[in-house]
Amino acid sequence: DEKTHCYVKCVWIHLGLYSKNTKSLRVNKIEKQFTSRGVAIPSDLKSMEGETDGSCKAIYDKTISFFNNNVADLRTAFYGTIEESNKWYAQNPDVKPKGTKISKFCKAKNREQGESNCKHACSAYYYRLVDEDFEPIHFRLLEIKGFSNEDIDECTKQTSGGQGCQRSDALYDCLKNKKSAALE
């Protein structure tokens, strides 16, 4: 059904593994995730290559057999169990821990500027406004507390001319101007 199709699309987007610009899955990053976790690359991974029309159904159709064929390996590769998740957080102390507020984490240790001269790289990433390449995440059914999807869409459109972390800074600033308390 449509809700399931859009849920699958949302999962790929929020994992940072679907590009709206190319309307395709980032198969190379999926492969890297498997290899980095010591999991064999599934033989059907290449079946997910290529452009889609960007619809929920098209992405679902392209990926559902991959999900079904590789459930256990996906859980291991993407830390889909509590034990694996806890192990990963223990090994990656520079990542925002579970239960820590984004604002508190990003303000500490000058994380906000990221690797560039950005103002809000950390917050924009952890609020899932942008992916790791600073590409805005356009499709969302999960709202950020205090902002409607319309607020997010409006700010995304207003900042469409920007590049890299300057765009994520502009997107964050636009939302902060709408409702600054929601980002505290």
PDB file of C-alpha atoms in Angstrom:
ATOM      1  CA  ASP A   1       0.000   0.000   0.000  1.00  0.00           C
ATOM      2  CA  GLU A   2       1.019   3.644  -0.365  1.00  0.00           C
ATOM      3  CA  LYS A   3       2.009   4.122   3.295  1.00  0.00           C
ATOM      4  CA  THR A   4       4.361   1.151   3.145  1.00  0.00           C
ATOM      5  CA  HIS A   5       5.863   2.386  -0.133  1.00  0.00           C
ATOM      6  CA  CYS A   6       6.524   5.818   1.361  1.00  0.00           C
ATOM      7  CA  TYR A   7       7.904   4.325   4.573  1.00  0.00           C
ATOM      8  CA  VAL A   8      10.512   2.414   2.545  1.00  0.00           C
ATOM      9  CA  LYS A   9      11.458   5.609   0.681  1.00  0.00           C
ATOM     10  CA  CYS A  10      11.709   7.437   4.001  1.00  0.00           C
ATOM     11  CA  VAL A  11      14.051   4.781   5.414  1.00  0.00           C
ATOM     12  CA  TRP A  12      16.445   5.127   2.455  1.00  0.00           C
ATOM     13  CA  ILE A  13      16.356   8.921   2.680  1.00  0.00           C
ATOM     14  CA  HIS A  14      16.948   9.051   6.426  1.00  0.00           C
ATOM     15  CA  LEU A  15      19.824   6.619   6.103  1.00  0.00           C
ATOM     16  CA  GLY A  16      21.315   9.118   3.625  1.00  0.00           C
ATOM     17  CA  LEU A  17      21.259   6.466   0.907  1.00  0.00           C
ATOM     18  CA  TYR A  18      18.805   7.972  -1.599  1.00  0.00           C
ATOM     19  CA  SER A  19      19.584  11.042  -3.690  1.00  0.00           C
ATOM     20  CA  LYS A  20      16.632  13.153  -4.766  1.00  0.00           C
ATOM     21  CA  ASN A  21      18.830  14.918  -7.317  1.00  0.00           C
ATOM     22  CA  THR A  22      19.728  11.727  -9.174  1.00  0.00           C
ATOM     23  CA  LYS A  23      16.549   9.872  -8.143  1.00  0.00           C
ATOM     24  CA  SER A  24      18.680   6.881  -7.322  1.00  0.00           C
ATOM     25  CA  LEU A  25      20.017   4.901  -4.419  1.00  0.00           C
ATOM     26  CA  ARG A  26      23.613   5.466  -3.409  1.00  0.00           C
ATOM     27  CA  VAL A  27      24.591   1.847  -4.032  1.00  0.00           C
ATOM     28  CA  ASN A  28      28.273   2.603  -3.452  1.00  0.00           C
ATOM     29  CA  LYS A  29      27.469   3.844   0.070  1.00  0.00           C
ATOM     30  CA  ILE A  30      25.285   0.804   0.762  1.00  0.00           C
ATOM     31  CA  GLU A  31      28.179  -1.409  -0.336  1.00  0.00           C
ATOM     32  CA  LYS A  32      30.559   0.540   1.902  1.00  0.00           C
ATOM     33  CA  GLN A  33      28.223   0.043   4.868  1.00  0.00           C
ATOM     34  CA  PHE A  34      28.248  -3.722   4.366  1.00  0.00           C
ATOM     35  CA  THR A  35      32.027  -3.957   3.957  1.00  0.00           C
ATOM     36  CA  SER A  36      32.745  -1.638   6.897  1.00  0.00           C
ATOM     37  CA  ARG A  37      30.758  -3.985   9.134  1.00  0.00           C
ATOM     38  CA  GLY A  38      32.420  -7.123   7.812  1.00  0.00           C
ATOM     39  CA  VAL A  39      29.240  -8.319   6.123  1.00  0.00           C
ATOM     40  CA  ALA A  40      29.425  -9.914   2.679  1.00  0.00           C
ATOM     41  CA  ILE A  41      28.061  -7.686  -0.077  1.00  0.00           C
ATOM     42  CA  PRO A  42      24.729  -9.171  -1.151  1.00  0.00           C
ATOM     43  CA  SER A  43      24.774 -10.559  -4.685  1.00  0.00           C
ATOM     44  CA  ASP A  44      21.591  -8.657  -5.545  1.00  0.00           C
ATOM     45  CA  LEU A  45      22.917  -5.222  -4.499  1.00  0.00           C
ATOM     46  CA  LYS A  46      23.491  -4.179  -8.121  1.00  0.00           C
ATOM     47  CA  SER A  47      19.761  -4.692  -8.789  1.00  0.00           C
ATOM     48  CA  MET A  48      19.180  -1.410  -6.964  1.00  0.00           C
ATOM     49  CA  GLU A  49      21.357   0.646  -9.306  1.00  0.00           C
ATOM     50  CA  GLY A  50      19.836   3.125 -11.715  1.00  0.00           C
ATOM     51  CA  GLU A  51      17.417   5.995 -11.689  1.00  0.00           C
ATOM     52  CA  THR A  52      13.811   5.784 -10.508  1.00  0.00           C
ATOM     53  CA  ASP A  53      10.979   8.216 -11.174  1.00  0.00           C
ATOM     54  CA  GLY A  54      11.336   9.287  -7.530  1.00  0.00           C
ATOM     55  CA  SER A  55       7.922   8.021  -6.436  1.00  0.00           C
ATOM     56  CA  CYS A  56       7.454   5.998  -3.277  1.00  0.00           C
ATOM     57  CA  LYS A  57       6.212   3.023  -5.296  1.00  0.00           C
ATOM     58  CA  ALA A  58       9.168   3.076  -7.708  1.00  0.00           C
ATOM     59  CA  ILE A  59      11.682   3.081  -4.855  1.00  0.00           C
ATOM     60  CA  TYR A  60       9.742   0.373  -3.024  1.00  0.00           C
ATOM     61  CA  ASP A  61       9.593  -1.796  -6.147  1.00  0.00           C
ATOM     62  CA  LYS A  62      13.327  -1.325  -6.760  1.00  0.00           C
ATOM     63  CA  THR A  63      14.337  -2.238  -3.205  1.00  0.00           C
ATOM     64  CA  ILE A  64      11.806  -4.541  -1.558  1.00  0.00           C
ATOM     65  CA  SER A  65      13.254  -7.792  -2.887  1.00  0.00           C
ATOM     66  CA  PHE A  66      16.689  -6.650  -1.647  1.00  0.00           C
ATOM     67  CA  PHE A  67      15.182  -6.054   1.809  1.00  0.00           C
ATOM     68  CA  ASN A  68      13.410  -9.408   1.812  1.00  0.00           C
ATOM     69  CA  ASN A  69      16.459 -11.352   0.599  1.00  0.00           C
ATOM     70  CA  ASN A  70      18.901  -9.790   3.074  1.00  0.00           C
ATOM     71  CA  VAL A  71      17.021  -9.157   6.334  1.00  0.00           C
ATOM     72  CA  ALA A  72      19.617 -10.593   8.727  1.00  0.00           C
ATOM     73  CA  ASP A  73      22.585  -9.030   6.917  1.00  0.00           C
ATOM     74  CA  LEU A  74      20.821  -5.650   6.785  1.00  0.00           C
ATOM     75  CA  ARG A  75      20.286  -5.755  10.544  1.00  0.00           C
ATOM     76  CA  THR A  76      23.971  -6.418  11.099  1.00  0.00           C
ATOM     77  CA  ALA A  77      25.216  -3.941   8.486  1.00  0.00           C
ATOM     78  CA  PHE A  78      22.950  -1.124   9.690  1.00  0.00           C
ATOM     79  CA  TYR A  79      23.072  -1.784  13.448  1.00  0.00           C
ATOM     80  CA  GLY A  80      19.446  -2.934  13.452  1.00  0.00           C
ATOM     81  CA  THR A  81      19.593  -4.595  16.854  1.00  0.00           C
ATOM     82  CA  ILE A  82      19.978  -2.962  20.247  1.00  0.00           C
ATOM     83  CA  GLU A  83      23.195  -4.873  20.911  1.00  0.00           C
ATOM     84  CA  GLU A  84      24.770  -3.827  17.604  1.00  0.00           C
ATOM     85  CA  SER A  85      23.588  -0.250  18.067  1.00  0.00           C
ATOM     86  CA  ASN A  86      25.042   0.000  21.573  1.00  0.00           C
ATOM     87  CA  LYS A  87      28.329  -1.492  20.362  1.00  0.00           C
ATOM     88  CA  TRP A  88      28.531   1.069  17.547  1.00  0.00           C
ATOM     89  CA  TYR A  89      27.902   4.026  19.863  1.00  0.00           C
ATOM     90  CA  ALA A  90      30.577   2.744  22.237  1.00  0.00           C
ATOM     91  CA  GLN A  91      33.058   2.591  19.330  1.00  0.00           C
ATOM     92  CA  ASN A  92      32.096   6.060  18.005  1.00  0.00           C
ATOM     93  CA  PRO A  93      32.184   8.547  20.885  1.00  0.00           C
ATOM     94  CA  ASP A  94      32.221  11.542  18.507  1.00  0.00           C
ATOM     95  CA  VAL A  95      28.696  10.734  17.314  1.00  0.00           C
ATOM     96  CA  LYS A  96      25.733  12.196  19.179  1.00  0.00           C
ATOM     97  CA  PRO A  97      24.807   9.653  21.865  1.00  0.00           C
ATOM     98  CA  LYS A  98      21.266   8.387  22.257  1.00  0.00           C
ATOM     99  CA  GLY A  99      19.257  10.638  24.559  1.00  0.00           C
ATOM    100  CA  THR A 100      21.516  13.696  24.178  1.00  0.00           C
ATOM    101  CA  LYS A 101      19.898  16.906  22.934  1.00  0.00           C
ATOM    102  CA  ILE A 102      21.134  17.991  19.507  1.00  0.00           C
ATOM    103  CA  SER A 103      21.752  21.567  20.649  1.00  0.00           C
ATOM    104  CA  LYS A 104      23.851  20.418  23.628  1.00  0.00           C
ATOM    105  CA  PHE A 105      25.889  17.952  21.568  1.00  0.00           C
ATOM    106  CA  CYS A 106      26.556  20.346  18.670  1.00  0.00           C
ATOM    107  CA  LYS A 107      27.583  23.281  20.872  1.00  0.00           C
ATOM    108  CA  ALA A 108      30.174  21.154  22.680  1.00  0.00           C
ATOM    109  CA  LYS A 109      33.703  20.848  21.255  1.00  0.00           C
ATOM    110  CA  ASN A 110      32.962  23.373  18.480  1.00  0.00           C
ATOM    111  CA  ARG A 111      31.144  20.691  16.460  1.00  0.00           C
ATOM    112  CA  GLU A 112      28.672  23.129  14.936  1.00  0.00           C
ATOM    113  CA  GLN A 113      30.991  24.368  12.186  1.00  0.00           C
ATOM    114  CA  GLY A 114      31.748  20.864  10.938  1.00  0.00           C
ATOM    115  CA  GLU A 115      34.779  20.394   8.716  1.00  0.00           C
ATOM    116  CA  SER A 116      34.191  23.675   6.881  1.00  0.00           C
ATOM    117  CA  ASN A 117      33.470  27.234   7.843  1.00  0.00           C
ATOM    118  CA  CYS A 118      29.812  26.495   8.558  1.00  0.00           C
ATOM    119  CA  LYS A 119      27.556  27.900  11.250  1.00  0.00           C
ATOM    120  CA  HIS A 120      25.117  25.011  11.676  1.00  0.00           C
ATOM    121  CA  ALA A 121      26.602  21.899  10.028  1.00  0.00           C
ATOM    122  CA  CYS A 122      26.120  19.675  13.067  1.00  0.00           C
ATOM    123  CA  SER A 123      22.567  20.776  13.922  1.00  0.00           C
ATOM    124  CA  ALA A 124      21.383  20.699  10.310  1.00  0.00           C
ATOM    125  CA  TYR A 125      22.676  17.143   9.986  1.00  0.00           C
ATOM    126  CA  TYR A 126      21.288  15.800  13.260  1.00  0.00           C
ATOM    127  CA  TYR A 127      17.888  17.438  12.734  1.00  0.00           C
ATOM    128  CA  ARG A 128      17.956  15.607   9.368  1.00  0.00           C
ATOM    129  CA  LEU A 129      17.513  18.796   7.376  1.00  0.00           C
ATOM    130  CA  VAL A 130      20.456  17.699   5.221  1.00  0.00           C
ATOM    131  CA  ASP A 131      22.367  14.506   4.582  1.00  0.00           C
ATOM    132  CA  GLU A 132      26.116  14.042   5.024  1.00  0.00           C
ATOM    133  CA  ASP A 133      26.730  15.790   1.670  1.00  0.00           C
ATOM    134  CA  PHE A 134      24.640  18.809   2.804  1.00  0.00           C
ATOM    135  CA  GLU A 135      21.924  17.834   0.320  1.00  0.00           C
ATOM    136  CA  PRO A 136      18.513  18.820   1.736  1.00  0.00           C
ATOM    137  CA  ILE A 137      16.265  15.940   2.677  1.00  0.00           C
ATOM    138  CA  HIS A 138      13.095  16.906   0.862  1.00  0.00           C
ATOM    139  CA  PHE A 139      10.793  13.967   1.521  1.00  0.00           C
ATOM    140  CA  ARG A 140       9.661  13.587   5.086  1.00  0.00           C
ATOM    141  CA  LEU A 141       6.620  12.389   6.938  1.00  0.00           C
ATOM    142  CA  LEU A 142       8.399  12.710  10.272  1.00  0.00           C
ATOM    143  CA  GLU A 143       8.102  16.265  11.532  1.00  0.00           C
ATOM    144  CA  ILE A 144      10.731  18.012  13.592  1.00  0.00           C
ATOM    145  CA  LYS A 145       9.049  18.976  16.840  1.00  0.00           C
ATOM    146  CA  GLY A 146       7.821  22.548  16.502  1.00  0.00           C
ATOM    147  CA  PHE A 147       7.889  22.695  12.695  1.00  0.00           C
ATOM    148  CA  SER A 148       5.335  21.575  10.175  1.00  0.00           C
ATOM    149  CA  ASN A 149       6.308  19.887   6.941  1.00  0.00           C
ATOM    150  CA  GLU A 150       5.144  23.097   5.239  1.00  0.00           C
ATOM    151  CA  ASP A 151       7.659  25.156   7.266  1.00  0.00           C
ATOM    152  CA  ILE A 152      10.466  22.819   6.248  1.00  0.00           C
ATOM    153  CA  ASP A 153       9.384  22.756   2.591  1.00  0.00           C
ATOM    154  CA  GLU A 154       9.115  26.560   2.479  1.00  0.00           C
ATOM    155  CA  CYS A 155      12.618  27.038   3.898  1.00  0.00           C
ATOM    156  CA  THR A 156      14.037  24.359   1.590  1.00  0.00           C
ATOM    157  CA  LYS A 157      12.614  26.230  -1.422  1.00  0.00           C
ATOM    158  CA  GLN A 158      13.906  29.597  -0.158  1.00  0.00           C
ATOM    159  CA  THR A 159      17.438  28.211   0.077  1.00  0.00           C
ATOM    160  CA  SER A 160      17.458  26.289  -3.203  1.00  0.00           C
ATOM    161  CA  GLY A 161      20.231  28.398  -4.759  1.00  0.00           C
ATOM    162  CA  GLY A 162      22.825  27.626  -2.111  1.00  0.00           C
ATOM    163  CA  GLN A 163      25.636  25.083  -2.209  1.00  0.00           C
ATOM    164  CA  GLY A 164      27.104  22.797   0.429  1.00  0.00           C
ATOM    165  CA  CYS A 165      27.071  23.775   4.063  1.00  0.00           C
ATOM    166  CA  GLN A 166      26.153  27.366   3.201  1.00  0.00           C
ATOM    167  CA  ARG A 167      22.803  26.000   2.058  1.00  0.00           C
ATOM    168  CA  SER A 168      22.380  23.971   5.242  1.00  0.00           C
ATOM    169  CA  ASP A 169      23.237  27.104   7.260  1.00  0.00           C
ATOM    170  CA  ALA A 170      20.608  29.102   5.354  1.00  0.00           C
ATOM    171  CA  LEU A 171      18.038  26.340   5.828  1.00  0.00           C
ATOM    172  CA  TYR A 172      18.728  26.170   9.565  1.00  0.00           C
ATOM    173  CA  ASP A 173      18.586  29.981   9.886  1.00  0.00           C
ATOM    174  CA  CYS A 174      15.288  30.111   7.990  1.00  0.00           C
ATOM    175  CA  LEU A 175      13.727  27.599  10.378  1.00  0.00           C
ATOM    176  CA  LYS A 176      15.246  29.319  13.416  1.00  0.00           C
ATOM    177  CA  ASN A 177      13.662  32.597  12.255  1.00  0.00           C
ATOM    178  CA  LYS A 178      10.283  30.850  12.116  1.00  0.00           C
ATOM    179  CA  LYS A 179      10.473  29.294  15.578  1.00  0.00           C
ATOM    180  CA  SER A 180      13.823  29.546  17.339  1.00  0.00           C
ATOM    181  CA  ALA A 181      12.688  27.767  20.516  1.00  0.00           C
ATOM    182  CA  ALA A 182      12.118  24.552  18.558  1.00  0.00           C
ATOM    183  CA  LEU A 183      15.846  24.330  17.770  1.00  0.00           C
ATOM    184  CA  GLU A 184      17.067  24.861  21.339  1.00  0.00           C
TER     185      GLU A 184
END
